[in-house]
Short mmCIF file of C-alpha atoms and ligand atoms in Angstrom, two decimals:
data_model
loop_
_atom_site.label_atom_id
_atom_site.label_comp_id
_atom_site.label_asym_id
_atom_site.label_seq_id
_atom_site.Cartn_x
_atom_site.Cartn_y
_atom_site.Cartn_z
CA UNK F 1 -4.35 -57.24 -101.08
CA UNK F 2 -3.60 -58.12 -97.39
CA UNK F 3 -0.73 -57.02 -95.44
CA UNK F 4 0.39 -58.50 -92.17
CA UNK F 5 3.33 -58.38 -89.70
CA UNK F 6 5.23 -61.20 -87.71
CA UNK F 7 7.15 -60.00 -84.87
CA UNK F 8 10.57 -62.11 -85.04
CA UNK F 9 12.41 -59.89 -82.45
CA UNK F 10 12.47 -56.61 -80.70
CA UNK F 11 9.53 -57.47 -78.56
CA UNK F 12 10.11 -57.02 -74.82
CA UNK F 13 13.78 -56.43 -75.62
CA UNK F 14 15.86 -53.73 -77.07
CA UNK F 15 17.71 -56.36 -79.21
CA UNK F 16 16.90 -58.67 -82.04
CA UNK F 17 14.90 -56.23 -84.09
CA UNK F 18 13.19 -58.22 -86.97
CA UNK F 19 9.79 -57.37 -88.29
CA UNK F 20 8.46 -59.57 -91.16
CA UNK F 21 5.84 -57.90 -93.44
CA UNK F 22 3.76 -60.16 -95.83
CA UNK F 23 2.62 -57.54 -98.18
CA UNK F 24 0.44 -59.54 -100.97
CA UNK F 25 2.79 -62.26 -101.88
CA UNK F 26 5.89 -60.08 -101.32
CA UNK F 27 7.87 -60.78 -98.17
CA UNK F 28 9.86 -57.88 -96.57
CA UNK F 29 11.99 -58.35 -93.48
CA UNK F 30 12.39 -54.94 -91.62
CA UNK F 31 15.83 -55.04 -89.69
CA UNK F 32 17.59 -58.14 -89.09
CA UNK F 33 19.21 -57.74 -85.59
CA UNK F 34 21.10 -60.10 -83.33
CA UNK F 35 19.64 -61.09 -79.81
CA UNK F 36 22.01 -59.95 -77.10
CA UNK F 37 22.08 -59.94 -73.39
CA UNK F 38 19.90 -62.64 -71.51
CA UNK F 39 20.84 -66.12 -72.40
CA UNK F 40 17.24 -67.06 -73.39
CA UNK F 41 17.25 -64.16 -75.82
CA UNK F 42 20.76 -65.11 -77.27
CA UNK F 43 19.73 -68.82 -77.84
CA UNK F 44 17.33 -67.61 -80.35
CA UNK F 45 20.28 -66.41 -82.55
CA UNK F 46 21.12 -70.28 -82.63
CA UNK F 47 17.65 -71.60 -83.27
CA UNK F 48 16.36 -72.30 -86.93
CA UNK F 49 15.07 -69.12 -88.10
CA UNK F 50 11.13 -69.04 -87.61
CA UNK F 51 10.57 -68.29 -91.34
CA UNK F 52 12.53 -69.97 -93.99
CA UNK F 53 15.05 -67.18 -95.28
CA UNK F 54 14.85 -68.23 -98.79
CA UNK F 55 11.21 -67.09 -98.93
CA UNK F 56 12.13 -63.36 -98.05
CA UNK F 57 12.29 -61.22 -101.08
CA UNK F 58 13.92 -58.17 -99.48
CA UNK F 59 15.42 -56.75 -96.41
CA UNK F 60 15.20 -53.00 -95.30
CA UNK F 61 17.78 -51.93 -92.54
CA UNK F 62 17.18 -48.82 -90.31
CA UNK F 63 20.77 -48.45 -89.02
CA UNK F 64 23.88 -50.26 -88.58
CA UNK F 65 23.85 -51.35 -84.98
CA UNK F 66 24.31 -55.02 -84.45
CA UNK F 67 20.96 -55.55 -82.66
CA UNK F 68 19.35 -54.33 -86.14
CA UNK F 69 21.81 -56.01 -88.67
CA UNK F 70 23.76 -58.69 -86.76
CA UNK F 71 21.57 -61.57 -87.96
CA UNK F 72 22.17 -60.79 -91.54
CA UNK F 73 24.99 -63.18 -92.02
CA UNK F 74 22.94 -66.03 -90.64
CA UNK F 75 20.07 -65.12 -92.92
CA UNK F 76 22.17 -65.18 -95.98
CA UNK F 77 23.98 -68.38 -95.11
CA UNK F 78 20.42 -69.81 -94.46
CA UNK F 79 19.21 -68.95 -98.08
CA UNK F 80 18.38 -65.37 -98.26
CA UNK F 81 19.47 -63.93 -101.74
CA UNK F 82 17.28 -60.62 -102.20
CA UNK F 83 18.48 -57.02 -101.88
CA UNK F 84 19.20 -55.42 -98.61
CA UNK F 85 18.12 -51.60 -98.84
CA UNK F 86 20.11 -49.06 -96.44
CA UNK F 87 21.55 -45.62 -96.36
CA UNK F 88 24.85 -44.91 -97.80
CA UNK F 89 26.67 -44.55 -94.32
CA UNK F 90 24.70 -47.70 -93.05
CA UNK F 91 26.22 -49.60 -95.87
CA UNK F 92 29.92 -48.59 -94.92
CA UNK F 93 29.24 -49.02 -91.25
CA UNK F 94 27.75 -52.36 -91.84
CA UNK F 95 30.70 -53.70 -93.32
CA UNK F 96 32.78 -52.56 -90.27
CA UNK F 97 30.32 -53.82 -87.71
CA UNK F 98 29.55 -57.16 -89.30
CA UNK F 99 32.97 -57.98 -89.85
CA UNK F 100 33.70 -57.15 -86.21
CA UNK F 101 30.76 -59.29 -85.08
CA UNK F 102 32.06 -62.13 -87.05
CA UNK F 103 35.42 -61.74 -85.68
CA UNK F 104 33.95 -61.59 -82.12
CA UNK F 105 31.89 -64.71 -82.74
CA UNK F 106 35.05 -66.66 -84.13
CA UNK F 107 37.35 -65.33 -81.33
CA UNK F 108 34.61 -66.30 -78.75
CA UNK F 109 34.21 -69.90 -80.17
CA UNK F 110 38.00 -70.24 -80.29
CA UNK F 111 38.47 -68.93 -76.71
CA UNK F 112 35.62 -71.21 -75.49
CA UNK F 113 37.45 -74.15 -77.09
CA UNK F 114 40.77 -73.43 -75.90
CA UNK F 115 39.67 -72.77 -72.20
CA UNK F 116 37.00 -75.53 -72.52
CA UNK F 117 34.35 -73.40 -70.64
CA UNK F 118 31.94 -74.17 -73.46
CA UNK F 119 29.47 -77.25 -72.98
CA UNK F 120 30.32 -78.07 -76.73
CA UNK F 121 33.18 -80.02 -77.61
CA UNK F 122 34.02 -77.98 -80.60
CA UNK F 123 32.08 -74.74 -80.03
CA UNK F 124 31.29 -73.16 -83.71
CA UNK F 125 30.97 -69.26 -84.29
CA UNK F 126 27.32 -68.20 -85.23
CA UNK F 127 28.72 -67.06 -88.50
CA UNK F 128 32.28 -66.22 -90.04
CA UNK F 129 33.76 -63.35 -92.01
CA UNK F 130 32.97 -65.35 -95.12
CA UNK F 131 29.33 -65.22 -94.49
CA UNK F 132 29.45 -61.38 -93.97
CA UNK F 133 31.08 -60.92 -97.32
CA UNK F 134 28.12 -62.52 -98.94
CA UNK F 135 25.92 -60.07 -97.10
CA UNK F 136 28.04 -57.00 -98.43
CA UNK F 137 27.26 -58.02 -101.98
CA UNK F 138 23.58 -57.73 -101.39
CA UNK F 139 23.74 -54.12 -100.05
CA UNK F 140 21.73 -51.45 -101.99
CA UNK F 141 22.66 -48.06 -100.54
CA UNK F 142 20.56 -44.86 -100.81
CA UNK F 143 20.68 -41.22 -99.69
CA UNK F 144 18.14 -39.77 -97.22
CA UNK F 145 14.91 -38.15 -98.65
CA UNK F 146 14.78 -40.26 -102.05
CA UNK F 147 12.16 -42.44 -103.33
CA UNK F 148 13.41 -46.19 -103.72
CA UNK F 149 11.32 -48.53 -105.62
CA UNK F 150 11.16 -52.08 -103.85
CA UNK F 151 8.75 -53.41 -106.43
CA UNK F 152 5.63 -52.19 -108.36
CA UNK F 153 3.66 -51.79 -105.08
CA UNK F 154 6.16 -50.86 -102.43
CA UNK F 155 8.25 -47.63 -102.09
CA UNK F 156 10.47 -46.50 -99.12
CA UNK F 157 11.98 -43.25 -98.15
CA UNK F 158 14.73 -43.03 -95.59
CA UNK F 159 14.68 -39.94 -93.28
CA UNK F 160 17.21 -38.70 -90.77
CA UNK F 161 16.66 -40.32 -87.49
CA UNK F 162 19.86 -38.86 -85.55
CA UNK F 163 20.97 -41.92 -83.18
CA UNK F 164 23.92 -43.13 -85.35
CA UNK F 165 25.42 -41.91 -88.58
CA UNK F 166 22.99 -42.75 -91.50
CA UNK F 167 20.33 -44.06 -88.96
CA UNK F 168 16.95 -43.78 -90.64
CA UNK F 169 13.37 -43.44 -90.00
CA UNK F 170 11.66 -45.43 -92.80
CA UNK F 171 8.32 -44.33 -94.71
CA UNK F 172 6.97 -47.36 -96.47
CA UNK F 173 4.29 -46.42 -99.26
CA UNK F 174 2.05 -49.61 -100.21
CA UNK F 175 -0.08 -49.43 -103.37
CA UNK F 176 -2.95 -51.96 -102.92
CA UNK F 177 -5.56 -52.76 -105.41
CA UNK F 178 -7.93 -50.30 -104.35
CA UNK F 179 -6.15 -48.18 -101.68
CA UNK F 180 -2.62 -46.79 -100.64
CA UNK F 181 -1.37 -47.07 -97.22
CA UNK F 182 1.69 -45.87 -95.23
CA UNK F 183 3.82 -47.57 -92.62
CA UNK F 184 6.44 -45.70 -90.74
CA UNK F 185 9.28 -47.26 -88.79
CA UNK F 186 10.68 -44.89 -86.38
CA UNK F 187 13.94 -47.08 -86.06
CA UNK F 188 16.02 -45.97 -83.20
CA UNK F 189 15.42 -42.16 -82.56
CA UNK F 190 18.23 -39.63 -81.46
CA UNK F 191 18.46 -37.00 -79.26
CA UNK F 192 17.02 -33.60 -80.07
CA UNK F 193 20.25 -31.91 -78.99
CA UNK F 194 23.16 -34.10 -80.11
CA UNK F 195 26.58 -32.41 -80.72
CA UNK F 196 27.05 -34.17 -83.92
CA UNK F 197 23.97 -35.76 -85.27
CA UNK F 198 20.84 -33.87 -86.47
CA UNK F 199 17.57 -34.39 -84.50
CA UNK F 200 15.04 -36.83 -85.60
CA UNK F 201 13.03 -35.78 -88.89
CA UNK F 202 9.42 -35.00 -87.97
CA UNK F 203 6.81 -37.49 -89.59
CA UNK F 204 3.17 -36.07 -90.09
CA UNK F 205 1.28 -39.17 -90.80
CA UNK F 206 1.13 -43.01 -90.96
CA UNK F 207 -1.51 -45.50 -91.17
CA UNK F 208 0.59 -47.85 -89.08
CA UNK F 209 3.67 -46.89 -86.68
CA UNK F 210 6.32 -48.79 -85.26
CA UNK F 211 7.78 -46.75 -82.56
CA UNK F 212 11.05 -47.57 -80.54
CA UNK F 213 10.65 -47.55 -76.84
CA UNK F 214 14.24 -47.76 -75.38
CA UNK F 215 13.74 -44.87 -72.95
CA UNK F 216 10.07 -44.98 -73.31
CA UNK F 217 9.72 -44.81 -69.46
CA UNK F 218 12.91 -42.92 -68.63
CA UNK F 219 13.80 -39.26 -68.75
CA UNK F 220 17.38 -38.62 -69.07
CA UNK F 221 18.48 -36.47 -66.20
CA UNK F 222 18.87 -32.93 -67.17
CA UNK F 223 22.66 -32.00 -66.60
CA UNK F 224 25.19 -31.12 -69.05
CA UNK F 225 27.22 -34.09 -70.38
CA UNK F 226 30.31 -31.93 -70.45
CA UNK F 227 29.95 -30.96 -66.77
CA UNK F 228 29.16 -34.64 -65.78
CA UNK F 229 32.22 -36.00 -67.76
CA UNK F 230 34.37 -33.25 -66.35
CA UNK F 231 33.52 -34.47 -62.69
CA UNK F 232 34.28 -38.19 -63.48
CA UNK F 233 37.59 -37.40 -65.23
CA UNK F 234 38.56 -35.20 -62.29
CA UNK F 235 37.53 -37.70 -59.51
CA UNK F 236 39.44 -40.52 -61.48
CA UNK F 237 42.47 -38.28 -61.50
CA UNK F 238 42.26 -37.42 -57.87
CA UNK F 239 41.85 -40.99 -56.94
CA UNK F 240 45.13 -41.78 -58.64
CA UNK F 241 43.39 -44.17 -61.28
CA UNK F 242 42.39 -44.73 -64.75
CA UNK F 243 39.02 -44.08 -66.47
CA UNK F 244 37.81 -46.87 -68.60
CA UNK F 245 34.84 -46.06 -70.87
CA UNK F 246 33.15 -49.00 -72.63
CA UNK F 247 31.53 -47.43 -76.02
CA UNK F 248 31.17 -48.55 -79.58
CA UNK F 249 33.73 -47.15 -81.97
CA UNK F 250 31.01 -45.59 -83.87
CA UNK F 251 28.89 -42.63 -82.20
CA UNK F 252 29.52 -42.51 -78.67
CA UNK F 253 33.42 -42.67 -79.17
CA UNK F 254 33.32 -39.53 -81.46
CA UNK F 255 30.94 -37.74 -79.02
CA UNK F 256 33.16 -38.43 -75.87
CA UNK F 257 36.29 -37.37 -77.82
CA UNK F 258 34.38 -34.01 -78.83
CA UNK F 259 33.55 -33.24 -75.08
CA UNK F 260 37.18 -34.41 -73.97
CA UNK F 261 38.66 -32.14 -76.67
CA UNK F 262 36.46 -29.22 -75.39
CA UNK F 263 37.06 -29.89 -71.65
CA UNK F 264 40.81 -30.22 -72.19
CA UNK F 265 41.11 -27.19 -74.35
CA UNK F 266 39.47 -25.10 -71.79
CA UNK F 267 41.66 -26.59 -69.05
CA UNK F 268 38.62 -28.01 -67.15
CA UNK F 269 40.24 -31.11 -66.87
CA UNK F 270 43.89 -32.25 -66.89
CA UNK F 271 45.35 -32.90 -70.29
CA UNK F 272 46.01 -36.54 -69.95
CA UNK F 273 46.45 -39.41 -72.42
CA UNK F 274 43.26 -40.63 -74.22
CA UNK F 275 43.33 -44.22 -75.71
CA UNK F 276 40.98 -45.36 -78.34
CA UNK F 277 41.24 -49.03 -78.12
CA UNK F 278 39.14 -50.28 -80.90
CA UNK F 279 40.44 -51.62 -84.40
CA UNK F 280 37.37 -49.90 -86.05
CA UNK F 281 37.70 -46.24 -84.54
CA UNK F 282 39.85 -44.84 -87.10
CA UNK F 283 37.84 -46.12 -90.14
CA UNK F 284 34.64 -45.10 -88.39
CA UNK F 285 35.88 -41.63 -87.58
CA UNK F 286 36.73 -41.32 -91.33
CA UNK F 287 33.14 -42.00 -92.15
CA UNK F 288 32.10 -38.74 -90.71
CA UNK F 289 34.38 -36.77 -93.22
CA UNK F 290 33.05 -39.00 -96.04
CA UNK F 291 29.31 -38.29 -95.36
CA UNK F 292 29.21 -34.56 -94.24
CA UNK F 293 25.66 -34.31 -95.38
CA UNK F 294 24.58 -36.93 -92.63
CA UNK F 295 25.57 -34.89 -89.57
CA UNK F 296 25.92 -31.31 -88.50
CA UNK F 297 29.50 -30.66 -88.07
CA UNK F 298 30.30 -28.58 -91.20
CA UNK F 299 34.04 -28.50 -91.26
CA UNK F 300 36.57 -29.56 -93.72
CA UNK F 301 38.30 -32.94 -92.95
CA UNK F 302 41.30 -31.43 -90.87
CA UNK F 303 39.03 -29.09 -89.00
CA UNK F 304 36.66 -31.93 -88.13
CA UNK F 305 39.52 -34.01 -86.97
CA UNK F 306 40.62 -31.31 -84.65
CA UNK F 307 37.36 -31.18 -83.16
CA UNK F 308 37.78 -34.82 -81.92
CA UNK F 309 41.43 -34.40 -81.02
CA UNK F 310 43.13 -34.09 -77.47
CA UNK F 311 46.92 -33.62 -77.24
CA UNK F 312 47.72 -37.12 -76.31
CA UNK F 313 45.18 -39.21 -78.40
CA UNK F 314 46.29 -42.73 -79.26
CA UNK F 315 44.48 -44.99 -81.54
CA UNK F 316 45.39 -48.60 -80.47
CA UNK F 317 45.51 -50.74 -83.40
CA UNK F 318 46.61 -54.12 -82.67
CA UNK F 319 46.01 -56.36 -79.57
CA UNK F 320 49.83 -56.18 -78.65
CA UNK F 321 49.55 -52.59 -78.11
CA UNK F 322 46.41 -53.06 -76.36
CA UNK F 323 47.74 -55.21 -73.74
CA UNK F 324 50.52 -52.63 -72.85
CA UNK F 325 47.63 -50.40 -71.64
CA UNK F 326 47.55 -52.93 -68.67
CA UNK F 327 50.67 -51.43 -67.30
CA UNK F 328 49.25 -47.90 -67.15
CA UNK F 329 48.30 -47.12 -63.41
CA UNK F 330 46.91 -43.56 -63.46
CA UNK F 331 45.99 -40.44 -65.32
CA UNK F 332 44.64 -42.06 -68.62
CA UNK F 333 41.39 -42.46 -70.16
CA UNK F 334 40.69 -45.73 -72.16
CA UNK F 335 37.84 -45.90 -74.55
CA UNK F 336 37.19 -49.42 -75.80
CA UNK F 337 34.25 -51.57 -77.38
CA UNK F 338 31.92 -53.32 -77.11
CA UNK F 339 29.65 -50.50 -75.42
CA UNK F 340 27.51 -53.07 -73.68
CA UNK F 341 30.52 -55.05 -72.69
CA UNK F 342 29.26 -58.34 -74.48
CA UNK F 343 32.56 -58.84 -76.28
CA UNK F 344 35.61 -57.13 -77.70
CA UNK F 345 38.71 -55.66 -76.13
CA UNK F 346 36.89 -53.93 -73.19
CA UNK F 347 36.61 -57.25 -71.63
CA UNK F 348 40.47 -57.43 -71.21
CA UNK F 349 40.38 -54.05 -69.70
CA UNK F 350 37.44 -54.82 -67.13
CA UNK F 351 39.26 -58.07 -66.18
CA UNK F 352 42.25 -56.22 -65.10
CA UNK F 353 40.53 -52.95 -63.78
CA UNK F 354 37.14 -53.87 -62.18
CA UNK F 355 39.27 -55.25 -59.29
CA UNK F 356 41.33 -51.83 -58.88
CA UNK F 357 40.01 -49.45 -56.23
CA UNK F 358 41.45 -46.32 -57.76
CA UNK F 359 40.05 -46.99 -61.32
CA UNK F 360 36.68 -45.83 -62.62
CA UNK F 361 34.46 -47.43 -65.21
CA UNK F 362 32.06 -44.97 -66.78
CA UNK F 363 28.80 -46.50 -68.32
CA UNK F 364 27.77 -43.96 -71.12
CA UNK F 365 25.21 -45.84 -73.24
CA UNK F 366 22.05 -47.94 -72.92
CA UNK F 367 22.71 -51.37 -71.32
CA UNK F 368 20.35 -54.21 -72.25
CA UNK F 369 19.15 -56.83 -69.76
CA UNK F 370 21.42 -59.54 -69.22
CA UNK F 371 24.60 -57.69 -70.41
CA UNK F 372 27.65 -57.20 -68.19
CA UNK F 373 26.99 -53.38 -68.55
CA UNK F 374 23.49 -53.79 -67.01
CA UNK F 375 24.79 -56.02 -64.08
CA UNK F 376 27.44 -53.41 -63.36
CA UNK F 377 24.89 -50.67 -63.34
CA UNK F 378 22.70 -52.65 -61.03
CA UNK F 379 25.67 -52.76 -58.50
CA UNK F 380 26.34 -56.48 -58.76
CA UNK F 381 29.53 -57.23 -56.64
CA UNK F 382 31.18 -59.65 -59.34
CA UNK F 383 30.91 -59.77 -63.04
CA UNK F 384 31.70 -62.80 -65.11
CA UNK F 385 34.52 -62.41 -67.45
CA UNK F 386 36.28 -65.44 -69.33
CA UNK F 387 34.59 -67.68 -67.13
CA UNK F 388 35.69 -66.14 -63.88
CA UNK F 389 33.90 -64.03 -61.27
CA UNK F 390 35.76 -60.73 -61.23
CA UNK F 391 35.17 -58.51 -58.19
CA UNK F 392 33.84 -54.96 -58.73
CA UNK F 393 36.16 -53.00 -56.64
CA UNK F 394 36.53 -49.86 -58.83
CA UNK F 395 34.06 -46.79 -58.97
CA UNK F 396 31.11 -47.54 -61.37
CA UNK F 397 29.72 -44.24 -62.84
CA UNK F 398 26.58 -43.91 -65.16
CA UNK F 399 25.85 -41.03 -67.63
CA UNK F 400 22.60 -41.69 -69.39
CA UNK F 401 22.96 -38.05 -70.74
CA UNK F 402 25.50 -39.28 -73.32
CA UNK F 403 22.99 -41.90 -74.70
CA UNK F 404 22.38 -41.94 -78.33
CA UNK F 405 18.41 -42.59 -77.77
CA UNK F 406 15.74 -39.99 -77.48
CA UNK F 407 14.37 -40.00 -73.81
CA UNK F 408 10.57 -40.22 -73.01
CA UNK F 409 9.78 -36.49 -73.42
CA UNK F 410 11.74 -36.62 -77.00
CA UNK F 411 9.76 -39.54 -78.02
CA UNK F 412 6.50 -37.90 -77.28
CA UNK F 413 7.64 -34.62 -78.95
CA UNK F 414 8.45 -36.73 -82.12
CA UNK F 415 5.00 -38.46 -82.08
CA UNK F 416 3.34 -35.06 -81.56
CA UNK F 417 4.43 -34.09 -85.00
CA UNK F 418 1.63 -36.64 -86.16
CA UNK F 419 -1.37 -34.62 -87.42
CA UNK F 420 -3.87 -37.61 -86.80
CA UNK F 421 -3.42 -40.84 -84.88
CA UNK F 422 -2.18 -43.81 -86.62
CA UNK F 423 -4.51 -46.64 -87.09
CA UNK F 424 -2.49 -48.60 -84.89
CA UNK F 425 0.84 -48.05 -83.05
CA UNK F 426 3.20 -50.66 -82.03
CA UNK F 427 5.67 -50.27 -79.20
CA UNK F 428 8.81 -52.20 -79.80
CA UNK F 429 12.50 -52.09 -79.02
CA UNK F 430 11.92 -51.75 -75.30
CA UNK F 431 12.14 -53.67 -72.22
CA UNK F 432 9.23 -54.85 -69.69
CA UNK F 433 7.73 -53.41 -67.67
CA UNK F 434 8.85 -50.09 -69.14
CA UNK F 435 7.35 -50.95 -72.46
CA UNK F 436 3.89 -51.56 -70.98
CA UNK F 437 3.95 -48.43 -68.77
CA UNK F 438 5.14 -46.37 -72.10
CA UNK F 439 2.42 -47.98 -74.21
CA UNK F 440 -0.36 -46.77 -71.65
CA UNK F 441 1.37 -43.53 -71.42
CA UNK F 442 0.90 -43.01 -75.33
CA UNK F 443 -2.84 -44.05 -74.99
CA UNK F 444 -3.29 -41.64 -72.06
CA UNK F 445 -1.41 -38.66 -73.60
CA UNK F 446 -1.98 -39.27 -77.32
CA UNK F 447 -5.33 -41.06 -77.14
CA UNK F 448 -3.80 -43.45 -79.74
CA UNK F 449 -4.42 -47.29 -80.22
CA UNK F 450 -1.39 -48.84 -79.00
CA UNK F 451 -0.16 -52.38 -79.03
CA UNK F 452 2.83 -54.11 -77.44
CA UNK F 453 3.35 -57.25 -79.48
CA UNK F 454 4.65 -60.61 -78.32
CA UNK F 455 7.56 -62.61 -79.66
CA UNK F 456 6.50 -64.44 -82.82
CA UNK F 457 2.99 -62.75 -82.77
CA UNK F 458 1.32 -62.07 -86.21
CA UNK F 459 -0.91 -59.03 -86.63
CA UNK F 460 -3.09 -58.27 -89.73
CA UNK F 461 -2.44 -54.62 -90.80
CA UNK F 462 -4.67 -54.35 -93.78
CA UNK F 463 -7.11 -56.29 -95.19
CA UNK F 464 -8.41 -56.23 -98.78
CA UNK F 465 -6.67 -52.92 -99.73
ZN1 ZN A 1 20.72 -48.44 -82.60
#
């Protein structure tokens, strides 16, 4: 039996993770992400899928983030009908996130049509909520650490990766005609000391390893996230403005709330209103109670809720209420999605507040190339929103210490758990030139055989096993 992999995404970019494995005559897609950021990448979402989706037998999902799942509705619309394996929280989160993604696609198409800034006469969404419903019927959820039989020759086990509720490292066991082999996908790896999530599970061996590279060439500055957040909140209040934090409803929002709860309780920052302007945030926070075995806060539901509460915490549900936030001039914190500022309600807030000298925008997560978030980080003087160049007069702060990704040393610490080198290690989910530098660092420090694959490249993993 032969095994090969074709890289349909996640090469030279942190988005569009899709790795197609041909295992004998079984075709398995690992992750099914949407490309985000640079236009040349986003256009790939609209191209005909490089492999006929009807020929894929199963999909395995590492975690619910859109850059790992957001292409599923299109895959199903174009003929995929197999099972989609994921963890229990991933299944619930995917329902929230894919429906949100479809809504954003539909809104964007409608907005483009209404304001005629699209080149197309009748811009269509990439997919709709109906397409997402079909995906949901195919989900097969499993807990961590249990053997999942994909077919007679393939078994997988999900291990805790930290990073996001239910995010998994995937061990894949392949029984060939004469030999057995093991492939490990790191998925996105979390921090070693997250306040809510566990640190990534150590893995000891693999014949082939796919390792994420987001911060492969970056160390997170030491510093305590609470102290940094304290400084930013105080500065904003002193400047007489509002603090705007783009963050996805799941993950960073809960971490931010946890820190704000502590800071306000200890009187380290003024007790000002915190608005969570995301339709998903309430449901997402509920998932932490529903799946206590997937994180390390071991309180009951009401105690857990208290850990994430401030005195004036408001969950903004409808868009009418969201618009009233525009009138707030000072002493407030608004957390809104999406985290990379590619869509969602955050755009309306940015459209208003980027021009205000007194306001501050705090970037608290990884920003992919080509996103508005990256442009802000790079200090661009204007940001394009709703077809208009909006001047950036507000203060821009960055806190990578709040990122959900392992940094360079944490990635190396995780790899050092391997008792012998994998036959080959693929560095994926990273941007160039950092990706190449990280690959070389693994060669130098670990003495491993490393490859940084190209988009649509095919590599033979095992021959005649
Ligand atoms: Zn992720």
